[in-house]
Structure formats: structure tokens, C-alpha cells
Coordinates of C-alpha atoms and ligand atoms in Angstrom, one line a residue:
X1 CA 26.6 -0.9 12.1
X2 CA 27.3 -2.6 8.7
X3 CA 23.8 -3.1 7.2
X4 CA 23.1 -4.7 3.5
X5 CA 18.6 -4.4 2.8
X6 CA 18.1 -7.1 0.0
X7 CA 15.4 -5.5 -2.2
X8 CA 15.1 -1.7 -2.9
X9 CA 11.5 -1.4 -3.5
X10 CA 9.2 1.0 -1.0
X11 CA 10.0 -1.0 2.0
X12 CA 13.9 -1.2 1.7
X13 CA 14.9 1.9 -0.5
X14 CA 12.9 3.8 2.8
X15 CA 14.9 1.4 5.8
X16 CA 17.7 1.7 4.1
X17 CA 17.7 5.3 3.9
X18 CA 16.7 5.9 7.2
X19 CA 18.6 3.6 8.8
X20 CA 21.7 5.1 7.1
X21 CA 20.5 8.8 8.2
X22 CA 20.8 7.0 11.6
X23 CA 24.3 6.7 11.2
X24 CA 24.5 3.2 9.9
X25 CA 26.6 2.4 6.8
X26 CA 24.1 0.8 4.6
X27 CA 24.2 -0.9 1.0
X28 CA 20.9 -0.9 -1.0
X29 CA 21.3 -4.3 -3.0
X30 CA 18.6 -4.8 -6.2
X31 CA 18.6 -6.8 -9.3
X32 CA 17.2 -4.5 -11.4
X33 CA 19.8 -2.2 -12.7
X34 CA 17.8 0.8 -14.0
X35 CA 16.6 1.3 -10.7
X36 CA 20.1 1.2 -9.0
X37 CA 21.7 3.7 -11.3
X38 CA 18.5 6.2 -10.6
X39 CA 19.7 5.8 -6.7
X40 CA 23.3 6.1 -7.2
X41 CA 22.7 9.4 -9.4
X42 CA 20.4 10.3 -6.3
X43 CA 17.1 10.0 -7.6
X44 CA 14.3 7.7 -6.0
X45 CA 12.2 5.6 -8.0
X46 CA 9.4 5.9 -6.2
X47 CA 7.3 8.6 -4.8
X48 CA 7.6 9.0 -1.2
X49 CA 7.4 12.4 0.7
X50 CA 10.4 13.3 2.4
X51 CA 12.4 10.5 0.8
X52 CA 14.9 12.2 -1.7
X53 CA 16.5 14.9 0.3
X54 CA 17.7 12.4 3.3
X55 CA 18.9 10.2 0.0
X56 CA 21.0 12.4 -0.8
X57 CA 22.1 13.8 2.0
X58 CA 23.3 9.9 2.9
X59 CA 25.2 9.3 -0.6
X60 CA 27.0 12.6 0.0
X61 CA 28.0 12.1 3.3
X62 CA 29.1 8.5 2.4
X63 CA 26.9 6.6 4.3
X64 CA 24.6 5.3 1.6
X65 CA 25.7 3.0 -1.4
X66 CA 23.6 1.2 -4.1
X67 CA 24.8 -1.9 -5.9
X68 CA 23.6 -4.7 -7.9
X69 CA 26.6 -7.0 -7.0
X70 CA 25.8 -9.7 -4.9
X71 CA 29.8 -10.2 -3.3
X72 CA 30.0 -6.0 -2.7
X73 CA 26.2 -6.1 -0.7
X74 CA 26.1 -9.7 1.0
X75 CA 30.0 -11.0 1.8
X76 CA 30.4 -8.9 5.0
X77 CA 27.8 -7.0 7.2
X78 CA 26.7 -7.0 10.8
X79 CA 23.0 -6.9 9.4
X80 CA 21.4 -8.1 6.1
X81 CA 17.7 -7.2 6.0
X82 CA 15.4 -9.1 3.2
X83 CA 13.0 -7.0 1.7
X84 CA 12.0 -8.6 -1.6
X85 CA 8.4 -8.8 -2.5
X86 CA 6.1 -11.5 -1.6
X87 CA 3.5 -11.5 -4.7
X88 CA 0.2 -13.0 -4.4
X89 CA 0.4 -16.6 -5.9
X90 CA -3.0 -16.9 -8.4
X91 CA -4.1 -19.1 -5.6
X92 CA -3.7 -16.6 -2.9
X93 CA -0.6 -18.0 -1.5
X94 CA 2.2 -15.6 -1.2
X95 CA 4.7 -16.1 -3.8
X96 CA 8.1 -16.9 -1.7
X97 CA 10.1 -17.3 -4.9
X98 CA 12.0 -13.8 -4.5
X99 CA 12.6 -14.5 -0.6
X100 CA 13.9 -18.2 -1.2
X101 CA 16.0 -16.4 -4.1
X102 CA 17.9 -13.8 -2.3
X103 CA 18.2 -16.2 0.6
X104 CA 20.2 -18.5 -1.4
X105 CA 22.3 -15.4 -2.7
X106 CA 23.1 -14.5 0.3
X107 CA 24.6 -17.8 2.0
X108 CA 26.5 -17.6 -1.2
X109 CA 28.3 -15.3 -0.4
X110 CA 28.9 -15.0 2.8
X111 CA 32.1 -14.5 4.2
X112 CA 31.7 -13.3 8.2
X113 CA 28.7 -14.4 10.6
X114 CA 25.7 -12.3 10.3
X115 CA 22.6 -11.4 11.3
X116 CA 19.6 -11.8 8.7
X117 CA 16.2 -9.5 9.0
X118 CA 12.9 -11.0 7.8
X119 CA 11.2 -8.1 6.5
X120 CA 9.3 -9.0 3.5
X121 CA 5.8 -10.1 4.9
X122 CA 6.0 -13.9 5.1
X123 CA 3.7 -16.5 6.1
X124 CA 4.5 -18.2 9.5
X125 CA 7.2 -20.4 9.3
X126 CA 8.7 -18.4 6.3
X127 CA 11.6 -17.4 8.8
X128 CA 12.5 -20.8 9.9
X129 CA 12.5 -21.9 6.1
X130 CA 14.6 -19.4 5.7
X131 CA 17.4 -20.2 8.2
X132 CA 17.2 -23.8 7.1
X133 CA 18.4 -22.5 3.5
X134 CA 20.7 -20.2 4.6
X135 CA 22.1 -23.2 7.2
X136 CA 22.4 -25.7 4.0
X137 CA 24.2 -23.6 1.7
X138 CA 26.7 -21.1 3.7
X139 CA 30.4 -21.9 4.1
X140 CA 29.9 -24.4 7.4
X141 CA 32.1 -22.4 9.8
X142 CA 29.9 -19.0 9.8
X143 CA 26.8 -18.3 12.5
X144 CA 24.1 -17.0 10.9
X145 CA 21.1 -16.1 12.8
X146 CA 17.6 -15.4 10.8
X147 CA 15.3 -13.1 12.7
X148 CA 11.5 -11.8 11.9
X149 CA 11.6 -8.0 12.0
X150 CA 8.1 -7.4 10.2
X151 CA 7.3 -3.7 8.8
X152 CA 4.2 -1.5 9.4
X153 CA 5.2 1.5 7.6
X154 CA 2.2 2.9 5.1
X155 CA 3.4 4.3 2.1
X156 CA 2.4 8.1 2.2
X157 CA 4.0 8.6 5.2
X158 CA 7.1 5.6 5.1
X159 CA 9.8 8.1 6.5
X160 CA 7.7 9.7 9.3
X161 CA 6.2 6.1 10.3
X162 CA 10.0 5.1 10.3
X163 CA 11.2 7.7 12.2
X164 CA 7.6 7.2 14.5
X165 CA 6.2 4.0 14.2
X166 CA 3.9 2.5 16.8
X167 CA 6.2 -0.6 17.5
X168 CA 9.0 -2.1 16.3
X169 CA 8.3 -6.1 16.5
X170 CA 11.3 -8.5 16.9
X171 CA 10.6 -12.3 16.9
X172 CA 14.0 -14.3 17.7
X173 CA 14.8 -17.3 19.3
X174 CA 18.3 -15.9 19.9
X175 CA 18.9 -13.5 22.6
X176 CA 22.0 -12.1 21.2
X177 CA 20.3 -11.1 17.8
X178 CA 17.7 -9.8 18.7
X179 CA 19.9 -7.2 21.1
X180 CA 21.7 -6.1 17.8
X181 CA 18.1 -5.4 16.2
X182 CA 17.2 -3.3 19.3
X183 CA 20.7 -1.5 19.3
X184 CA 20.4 -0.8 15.9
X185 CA 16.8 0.8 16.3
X186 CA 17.2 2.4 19.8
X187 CA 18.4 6.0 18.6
X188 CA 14.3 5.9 17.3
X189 CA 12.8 5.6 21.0
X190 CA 9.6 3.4 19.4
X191 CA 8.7 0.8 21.7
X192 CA 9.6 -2.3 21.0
X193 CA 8.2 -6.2 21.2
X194 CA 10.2 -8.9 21.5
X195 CA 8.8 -12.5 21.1
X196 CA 9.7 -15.8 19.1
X197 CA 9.4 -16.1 15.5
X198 CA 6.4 -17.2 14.7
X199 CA 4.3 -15.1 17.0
X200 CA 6.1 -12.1 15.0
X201 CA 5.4 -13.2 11.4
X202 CA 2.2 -13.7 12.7
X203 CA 1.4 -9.8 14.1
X204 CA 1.7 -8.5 10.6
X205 CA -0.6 -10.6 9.1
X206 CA -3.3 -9.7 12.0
X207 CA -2.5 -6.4 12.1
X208 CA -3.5 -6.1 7.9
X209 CA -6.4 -8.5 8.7
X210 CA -8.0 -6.5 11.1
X211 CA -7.4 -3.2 9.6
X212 CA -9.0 -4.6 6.5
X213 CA -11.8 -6.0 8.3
X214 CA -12.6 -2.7 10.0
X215 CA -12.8 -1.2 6.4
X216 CA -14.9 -3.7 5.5
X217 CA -16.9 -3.6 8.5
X218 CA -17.7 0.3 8.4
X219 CA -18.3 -0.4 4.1
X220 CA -21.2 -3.2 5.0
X221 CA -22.7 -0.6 7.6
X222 CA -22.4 2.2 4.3
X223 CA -24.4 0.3 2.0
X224 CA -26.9 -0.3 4.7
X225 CA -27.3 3.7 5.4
X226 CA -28.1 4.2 2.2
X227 CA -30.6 1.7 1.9
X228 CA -32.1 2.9 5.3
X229 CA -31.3 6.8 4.8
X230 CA -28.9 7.4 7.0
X231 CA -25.6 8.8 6.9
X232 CA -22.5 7.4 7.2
X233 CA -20.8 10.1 8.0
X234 CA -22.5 10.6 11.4
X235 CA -22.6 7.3 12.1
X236 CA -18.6 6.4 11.7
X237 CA -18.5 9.5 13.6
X238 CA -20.7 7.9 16.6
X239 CA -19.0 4.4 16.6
X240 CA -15.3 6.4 16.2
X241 CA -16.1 8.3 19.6
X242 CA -15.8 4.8 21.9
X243 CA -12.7 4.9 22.8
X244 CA -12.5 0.6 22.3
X245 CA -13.2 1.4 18.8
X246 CA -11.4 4.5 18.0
X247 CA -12.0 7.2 14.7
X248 CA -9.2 5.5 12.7
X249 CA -10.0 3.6 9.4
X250 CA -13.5 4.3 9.9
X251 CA -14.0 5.8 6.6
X252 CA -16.5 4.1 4.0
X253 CA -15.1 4.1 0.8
X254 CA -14.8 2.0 -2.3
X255 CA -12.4 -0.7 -0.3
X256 CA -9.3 -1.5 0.2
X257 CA -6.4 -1.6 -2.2
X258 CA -2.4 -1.6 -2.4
X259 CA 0.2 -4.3 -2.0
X260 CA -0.5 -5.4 1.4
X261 CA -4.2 -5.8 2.6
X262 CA -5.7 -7.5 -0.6
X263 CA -2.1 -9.7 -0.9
X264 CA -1.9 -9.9 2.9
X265 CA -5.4 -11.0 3.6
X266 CA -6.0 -13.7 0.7
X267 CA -2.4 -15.4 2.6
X268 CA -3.4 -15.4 5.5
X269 CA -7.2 -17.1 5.1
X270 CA -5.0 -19.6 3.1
X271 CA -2.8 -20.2 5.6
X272 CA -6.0 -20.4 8.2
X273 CA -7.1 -23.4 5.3
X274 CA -3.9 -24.9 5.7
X275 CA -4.3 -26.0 9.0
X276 CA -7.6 -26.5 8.4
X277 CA -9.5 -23.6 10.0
X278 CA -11.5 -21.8 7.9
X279 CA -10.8 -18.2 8.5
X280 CA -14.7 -16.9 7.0
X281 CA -14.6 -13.6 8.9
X282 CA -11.7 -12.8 6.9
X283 CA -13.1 -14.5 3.7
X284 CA -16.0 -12.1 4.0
X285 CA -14.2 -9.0 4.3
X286 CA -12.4 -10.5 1.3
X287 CA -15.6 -10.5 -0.7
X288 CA -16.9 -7.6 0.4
X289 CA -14.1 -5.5 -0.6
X290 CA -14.0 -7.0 -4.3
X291 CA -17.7 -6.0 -4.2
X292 CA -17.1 -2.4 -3.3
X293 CA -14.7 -1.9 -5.4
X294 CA -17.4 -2.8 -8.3
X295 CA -20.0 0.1 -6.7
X296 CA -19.2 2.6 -9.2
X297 CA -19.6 1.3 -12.3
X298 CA -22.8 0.1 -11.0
X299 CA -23.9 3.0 -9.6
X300 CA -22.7 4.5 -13.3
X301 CA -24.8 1.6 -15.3
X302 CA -27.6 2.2 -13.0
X303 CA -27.8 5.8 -13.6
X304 CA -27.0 6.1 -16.9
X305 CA -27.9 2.8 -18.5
X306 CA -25.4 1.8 -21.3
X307 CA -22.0 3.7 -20.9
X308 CA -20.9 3.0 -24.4
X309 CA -19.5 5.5 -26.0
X310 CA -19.5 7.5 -22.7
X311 CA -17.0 10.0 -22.1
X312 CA -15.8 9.1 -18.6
X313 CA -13.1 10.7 -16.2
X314 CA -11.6 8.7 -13.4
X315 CA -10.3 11.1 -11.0
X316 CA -7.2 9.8 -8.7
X317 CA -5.1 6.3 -9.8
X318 CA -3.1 5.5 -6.7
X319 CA -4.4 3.3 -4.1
X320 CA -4.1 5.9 -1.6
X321 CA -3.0 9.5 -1.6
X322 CA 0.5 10.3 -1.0
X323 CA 1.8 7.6 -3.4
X324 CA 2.8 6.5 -7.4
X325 CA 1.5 2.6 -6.2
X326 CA -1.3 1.4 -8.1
X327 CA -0.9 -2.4 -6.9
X328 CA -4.4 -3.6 -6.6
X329 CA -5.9 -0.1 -6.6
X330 CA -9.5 0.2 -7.2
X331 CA -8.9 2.4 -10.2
X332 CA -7.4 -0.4 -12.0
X333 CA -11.0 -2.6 -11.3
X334 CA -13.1 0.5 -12.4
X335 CA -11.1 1.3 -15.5
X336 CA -10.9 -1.9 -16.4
X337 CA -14.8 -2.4 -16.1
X338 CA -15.3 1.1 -18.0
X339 CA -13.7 -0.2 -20.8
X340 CA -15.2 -3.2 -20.9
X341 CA -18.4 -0.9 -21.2
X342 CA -17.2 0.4 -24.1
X343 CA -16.5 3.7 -22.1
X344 CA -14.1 6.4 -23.3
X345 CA -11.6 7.2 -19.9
X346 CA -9.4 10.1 -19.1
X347 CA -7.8 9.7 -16.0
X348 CA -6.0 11.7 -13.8
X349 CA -3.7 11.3 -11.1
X350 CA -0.8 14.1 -10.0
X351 CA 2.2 11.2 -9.3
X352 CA 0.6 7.8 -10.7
X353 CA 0.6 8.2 -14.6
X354 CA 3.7 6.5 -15.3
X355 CA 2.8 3.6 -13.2
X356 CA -0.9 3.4 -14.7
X357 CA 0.5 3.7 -18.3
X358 CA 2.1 0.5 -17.9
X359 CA -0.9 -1.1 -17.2
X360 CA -3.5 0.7 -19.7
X361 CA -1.1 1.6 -22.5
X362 CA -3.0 3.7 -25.1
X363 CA -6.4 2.3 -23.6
X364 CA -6.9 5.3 -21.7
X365 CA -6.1 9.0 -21.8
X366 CA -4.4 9.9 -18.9
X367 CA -4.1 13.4 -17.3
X368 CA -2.3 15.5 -14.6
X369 CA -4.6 18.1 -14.6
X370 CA -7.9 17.6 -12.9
X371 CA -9.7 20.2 -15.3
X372 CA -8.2 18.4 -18.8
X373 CA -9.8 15.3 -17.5
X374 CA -13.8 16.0 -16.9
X375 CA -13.8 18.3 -19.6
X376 CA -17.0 17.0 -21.7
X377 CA -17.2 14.4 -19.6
X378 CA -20.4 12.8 -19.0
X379 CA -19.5 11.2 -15.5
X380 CA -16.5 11.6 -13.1
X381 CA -15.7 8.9 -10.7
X382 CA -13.0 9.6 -8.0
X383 CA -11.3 6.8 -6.8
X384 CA -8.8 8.3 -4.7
X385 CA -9.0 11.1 -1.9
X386 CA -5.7 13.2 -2.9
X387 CA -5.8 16.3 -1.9
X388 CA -6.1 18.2 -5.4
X389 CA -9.5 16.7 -5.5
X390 CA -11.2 17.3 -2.3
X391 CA -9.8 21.0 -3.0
X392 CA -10.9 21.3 -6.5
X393 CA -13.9 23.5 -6.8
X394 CA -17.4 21.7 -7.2
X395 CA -19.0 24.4 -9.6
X396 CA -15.9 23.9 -12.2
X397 CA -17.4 20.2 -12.5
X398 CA -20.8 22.2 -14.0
X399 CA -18.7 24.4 -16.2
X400 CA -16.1 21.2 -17.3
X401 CA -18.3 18.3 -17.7
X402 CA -21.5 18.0 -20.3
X403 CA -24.1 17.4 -17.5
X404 CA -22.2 17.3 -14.2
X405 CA -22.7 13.7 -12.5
X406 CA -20.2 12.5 -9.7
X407 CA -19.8 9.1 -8.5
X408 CA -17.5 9.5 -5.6
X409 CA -16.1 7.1 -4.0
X410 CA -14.2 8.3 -1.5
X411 CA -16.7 11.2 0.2
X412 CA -14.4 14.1 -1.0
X413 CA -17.3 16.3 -0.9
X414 CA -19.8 17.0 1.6
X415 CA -23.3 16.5 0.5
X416 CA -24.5 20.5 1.2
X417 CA -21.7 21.5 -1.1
X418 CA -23.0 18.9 -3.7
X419 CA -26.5 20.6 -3.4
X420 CA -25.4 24.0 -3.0
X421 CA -23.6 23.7 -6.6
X422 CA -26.5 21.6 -7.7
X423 CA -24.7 19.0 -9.2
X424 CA -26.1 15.5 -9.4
X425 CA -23.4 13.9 -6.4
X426 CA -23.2 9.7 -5.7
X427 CA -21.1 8.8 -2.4
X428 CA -20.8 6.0 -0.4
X429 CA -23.3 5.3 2.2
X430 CA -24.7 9.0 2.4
X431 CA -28.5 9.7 1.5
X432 CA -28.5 10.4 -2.6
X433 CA -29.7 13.2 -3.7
X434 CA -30.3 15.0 -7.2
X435 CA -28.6 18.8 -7.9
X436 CA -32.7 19.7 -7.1
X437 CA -32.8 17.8 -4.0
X438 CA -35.3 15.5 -4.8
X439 CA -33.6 11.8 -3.8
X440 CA -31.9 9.6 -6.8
X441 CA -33.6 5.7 -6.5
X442 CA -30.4 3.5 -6.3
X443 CA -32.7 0.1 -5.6
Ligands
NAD1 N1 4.8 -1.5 0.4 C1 4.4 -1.4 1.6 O1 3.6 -0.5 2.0 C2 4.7 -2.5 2.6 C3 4.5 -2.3 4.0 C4 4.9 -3.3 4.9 C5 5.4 -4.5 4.4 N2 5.5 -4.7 3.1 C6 6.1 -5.9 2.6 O2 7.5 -5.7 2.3 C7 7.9 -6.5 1.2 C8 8.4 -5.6 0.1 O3 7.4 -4.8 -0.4 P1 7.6 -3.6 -1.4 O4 6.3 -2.9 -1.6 O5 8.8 -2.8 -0.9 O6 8.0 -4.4 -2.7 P2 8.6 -3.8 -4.1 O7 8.0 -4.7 -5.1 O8 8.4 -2.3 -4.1 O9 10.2 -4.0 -3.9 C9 10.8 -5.3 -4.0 C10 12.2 -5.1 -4.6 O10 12.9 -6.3 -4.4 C11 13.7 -6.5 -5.6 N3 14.2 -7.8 -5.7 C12 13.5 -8.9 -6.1 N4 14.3 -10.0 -6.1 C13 15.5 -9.6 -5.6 C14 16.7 -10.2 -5.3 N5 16.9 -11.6 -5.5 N6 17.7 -9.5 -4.8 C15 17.6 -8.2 -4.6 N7 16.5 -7.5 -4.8 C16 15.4 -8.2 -5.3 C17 12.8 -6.0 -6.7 O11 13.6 -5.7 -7.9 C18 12.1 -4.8 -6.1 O12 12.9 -3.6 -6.3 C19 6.7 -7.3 0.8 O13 6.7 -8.6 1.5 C20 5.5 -6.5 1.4 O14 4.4 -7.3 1.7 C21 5.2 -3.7 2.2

């Protein structure tokens, strides 16, 4: 098939790729130039496993094409899919100005009927909206259907979720279209939900909402093992063994971060207000997020008293391992707070940096090497479970660092280790104890 994806970000620079390495002649349309000269000269912008060989396999073979012009990526395709970001509005809304944007492009220039792909996560309705401006401002004698086709790939593992998703959801209230949809994906042999529109736009939004309340969930039950001693470790362990709960997203941590579940959540309680039902389990997982996320730095003050003048290294930037995103990672709060404290940061991260730069200019001292950044450091935070860390020796933080303290917040380490190396080791929901092995008073 003919397909155009609307926004080459992490969502559509992976469909499009894949869906070309399908077989699919696909045109990756953004407005931002810089980024489309990168893909034409076969580079990705972004860091994704996997991505960049099957990009360039796709441009030489002739299958994949980038552009910024809206006539060469919109005026004739079987498929256009939207994937444009849908900010958080400062009231928690999602910001539907790039959606309505492209929307409007697009029924400008068609010239043949099409099919259009909601992919962007939308609030309900979003889709309809959509059709209605598509409708009002195409030439009057094309059929243009708009579909909801949400995405549930997790950066980290975008091509392998695409190639091995759970589901593929399409919510259509034409038959016809949403036939194409399932033609175009049925080489992938994921199972696949049809329903109407709404119900679709709908099953993202859940789907984040739950996953974040289980993180928040198994966070709440951390702080209270280490108030009551015990271990979070076993005890995620216990509840992850019933099969109606499952081991997945069970890990207690500093919270949730990225550009879906704190965007996702905060839309969808708004929406909830909308039509005037109060979503408050979801505003608490809200909350209780935002106040993990603030653990470390007052685990640090607590410890430590005043951190001015502190030399401090912040090990791991990205929201998650496997990625360069640092939308709404918790790095960003405990930097931010650090500095504030008048704390001096090195930070480290091994794909991140130029992302983080962006953010922190010349604030902070930033670091690919794991070593370069506790180096007479006084505390070491780690924010994000790469891999580099949880295999990066605990005795090197005694010979690196000034007086070895770790506030981790991600349970890189287990605790024997911490005592074996005797280094003074904070987790998350795990019994504290000193390099000596007497306990550390949090309260
Ligand atoms: N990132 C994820 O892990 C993920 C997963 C599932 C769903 N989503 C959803 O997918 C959507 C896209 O997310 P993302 O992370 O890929 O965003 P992104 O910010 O990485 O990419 C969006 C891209 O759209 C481009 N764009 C903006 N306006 C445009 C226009 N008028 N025409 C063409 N391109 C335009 C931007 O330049 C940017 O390159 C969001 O709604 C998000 O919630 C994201």
C-alpha cells in the first residue's frame, strides 16, 4: 500500500519504517527540516535499538522516502497515518494544536480518497473532530474516512513491540476502512481488536492509566516497607506470583516518567472532570508519583543536611533505559531540585546528553562515563536502571567518590552487595542500612 505517517518523531519515524520493511511504500512527512535531511542521508534522530539498519535498508531499496512537502506526502496515498504530538496543555489537557494542524494540511491537499490513521494519543472524540475538519475543508468530491489506530509501542523496544505487539486496536465506524488497516497489518500476525471510535481512543488512555496506577500502587506499598521493615523486593515478588496480578510493572522506583503516562494520565482525569466524574484514583496515582519522584533529594537533605556546595552525581538521564527521551523524566525534577540546593551536578547518561543539554545548558556537568561522574563526589543518585549501572562495580563507588553514599532509585543493587562493599546504600522501599550494618533513621 501507499502510506504517508504525518509526524516523524518516535512513534512515526518507527511505523513508518517498519511498515515500509513490510513492503509498503511509505513517505515520512515532518516540518522540521533538520530532522528530515538526517533521515534522507540515513541517520535517525532518535535512539532506538534496531531502528537504523532497517532505515536504511528501506531508503536503499526504495521503499522509504522523507519529505517536508505537504503536496509530495499528503495529495495521494491509500493510508495517511497522524502521528504528531499531543503536548500536555499547562492545564493538563492535551494540546490538540499539532493534530488539528496537520489535519487541516492534509484535506488541503488531497487529491484521491483516503484513509486517515489516528495515532497520536487523543482524547475521546479527537477522531470525530478530526473527520469533521477533514470533511469541511477537502475538495467535496473525495471519501475520506478517519479511523482510531492508537499505539502501544514503549520506546526501548519500538521495533520489536512493532513487529510483536500485544494487540493492534482499530476503532472504525466503517467497515471497509478498517479492512484496509487489518490488510495492511496482517503480514504481523498480532491479534487484532476491532470496535468503534470512541471505545478505541479510549483503550490507550486506560491502558497508561492503569499501568501508571500499578507503579504507583507497588510505590505507596515501598514507602510503607520501609517504614515497617520489610522489603519490597520480596513482597513485589509475592503479589507478582498471582497470576490476576502478574510480575510486570511491579518494580518500586522513583515513579513514572516519559511522554505518555504523566501526559496521558493528567488528560484523561481531565477528561473524567469534563463530564463531571472525578477520576480520584487516578488523581492519586498522579500525586503520588510527583511525590516520588521528590524522594531523593529528600532522602539527600535528610542525610546530609544542607547540600550546598555538594558535589553531586546523577547517574542515568533518560526516563527509562534503552532511550535519548528525557520528557518528564525524574532526572529532570532531581536536578532541577539539586540546583536549587545549591548542589554542584555531574551527570551521566550513555545516549541522553544531548537531549539533557538542552534543558540544563552549562548548569550541569554532564558525562558519558560512569567513573568521570562520582569522582569526588559526595552523593550519587541513580535515576535510571541502564544497564552500565547495575553492572558497574559497587567498590569503584568507595575508590571514586569522597565518602561513598548512594541514593538509588531504581534498586540497581542488591542490598548484600551494598553491605558486602560497605558502602552507605539508600533504595526504595528496602530496610536501610549503614556500610556497618547498623540501620540509617529515615523518619
Ligand atoms: N513516544 C511514545 O512512546 C509513544 C507511545 C505511544 C503513543 N505515543 C503518542 O504518539 C504521539 C506522538 O508521540 P512521539 O513521542 O512520537 O512525539 P514526537 O514529539 O517525538 O514527534 C512528533 C513529531 O511530529 C512533528 N510534527 C508536528 N507538527 C507537524 C505537522 N503539522 N506535520 C508534520 N509533522 C509534524 C514534530 O516535528 C515531531 O517530529 C503522541 O500523541 C504520543 O502520546 C507516543
Amino acid at each position: 500500500m501507499k502510506v504517508t505517517v504525518a509526524g516523524t518523531g518516535y512513534v512515526g519515524l518507527v511505523t513508518g519504517v517498519c511498515l515500509a520493511d513490510l513492503g509498503h511504500h511509505v513517505t515520512c512527512m515532518d516540518v522540521q527540516e533538520e530532522k528530515i535531511n538526517l533521515l534522507k542521508a540515513g541517520y535517525s534522530p532518535i535512539y532506538e535499538t534496531g531502528l537504523e539498519p532497517i532505515l536504511q535498508k528501506n531508503i536503499a531499496n526504495g521503499r522509504l522516502h522523507f519529505t517536508t512537502n505537504p503536496k509530495e506526502a499528503y495529495a495521494q496515498n491509500d493510508l495517511i497515518f497522524i502521528t504528531v504530538g499531543t503536548p500536555e496543555n499547562p492545564d493538563g489537557t492535551a494540546d490538540l494544536q499539532y493534530v488539528e494542524r496537520v489535519a487541516l494540511t492534509i484535506a488541503g491537499q488531497l487529491e484521491d480518497d483516503v484513509i486517515v490513521c489516528m495515532k497520536s494519543t487523543v482524547p475521546v472524540g479527537t477522531t470525530e473532530k478530526v473527520q469533521k475538519i477533514i470533511e469541511q475543508n477537502k475538495p467535496p468530491h473525495l471519501a475520506v474516512e478517519v479511523v482510531s489506530n492508537p499505539e502501544f509501542l514503549r520506546e526501548g523496544s519500538a521495533v520489536e513491540d512493532f513487529y510483536y505487539g500485544d494487540r493492534i486496536v482499530i476503532g472504525s465506524r466503517n467497515q471497509e476502512a478498517a479492512a484496509t488497516l487489518e490488510e495492511l497489518y496482517s503480514p504481523l500476525q498480532i491479534p487484532m481488536i476491532k470496535t468503534d471510535i470512541r471505545s478505541a481512543e479510549m483503550i490507550k488512555y486506560a491502558s497508561n492509566a492503569f499501568l501508571a496506577t500499578k507503579i504507583s500502587f507497588i510505590n505507596e506499598i515501598s514507602t510503607l516497607c520501609e517504614k515497617i521493615g520489610a522489603n519490597i523486593d520480596e513482597v513485589a515478588s509475592g503479589i507478582g506470583s498471582d497470576r490476576r496480578i502478574g510480575p510486570h510493572f511491579l518494580q518500586a522506583g522513583i515513579g513514572y516518567g516519559g511522554s505518555c503516562f504523566p501526559k496521558d494520565t493528567k488528560a484523561l482525569a481531565q477528561l473524567a472532570g469534563n463530564v463531571q466524574h472525578p477520576f480520584e484514583l487516578l488523581e492519586a496515582v498522579i500525586k503520588v508519583n510527583n511525590r516520588q519522584q521528590s524522594l531523593p533529594v529528600e532522602k539527600a537533605k535528610h542525610l546530609l543536611g544542607s547540600l550546598q556546595g555538594l558535589k553531586v552525581a546523577v547517574l542515568g538521564i533518560a526516563f527509562k533505559p534503552k532511550t535519548d527521551d528525557i520528557r518528564e523524566a525524574a532526572s529532570i525534577k532531581i536536578i532541577t531540585e539539586l540546583l536549587n540546593e545549591g548542589a554542584i551536578v555531574t551527570a551521566y547518561d550513555p545516549v541522553a546528553i544531548p537531549n539533557a543539554e538542552k534543558v540544563f545548558g552549562e548548569k550541569v556537568m554532564f558525562t558519558d562515563e560512569i567513573r568521570e561522574a562520582i569522582l569526588h563526589a559526595d552523593l550519587a543518585i541513580i535515576a535510571t536502571e541502564w544497564d552500565q549501572i547495575k553492572m558497574f562495580p559497587l567498590y569503584l563507588y568507595s575508590e571514586y567518590m569522597n565518602d561513598a553514599l548512594i541514593i538509588d532509585g531504581r534498586n540497581c543493587y542488591s542490598l548484600a552487595q551494598a553491605k558486602r562493599h560497605e558502602i552507605k546504600y539508600i533504595s526504595i522501599g528496602r530496610p536501610v542500612e549503614q556500610g556497618d550494618g547498623s540501620p540509617v533513621s529515615l523518619n
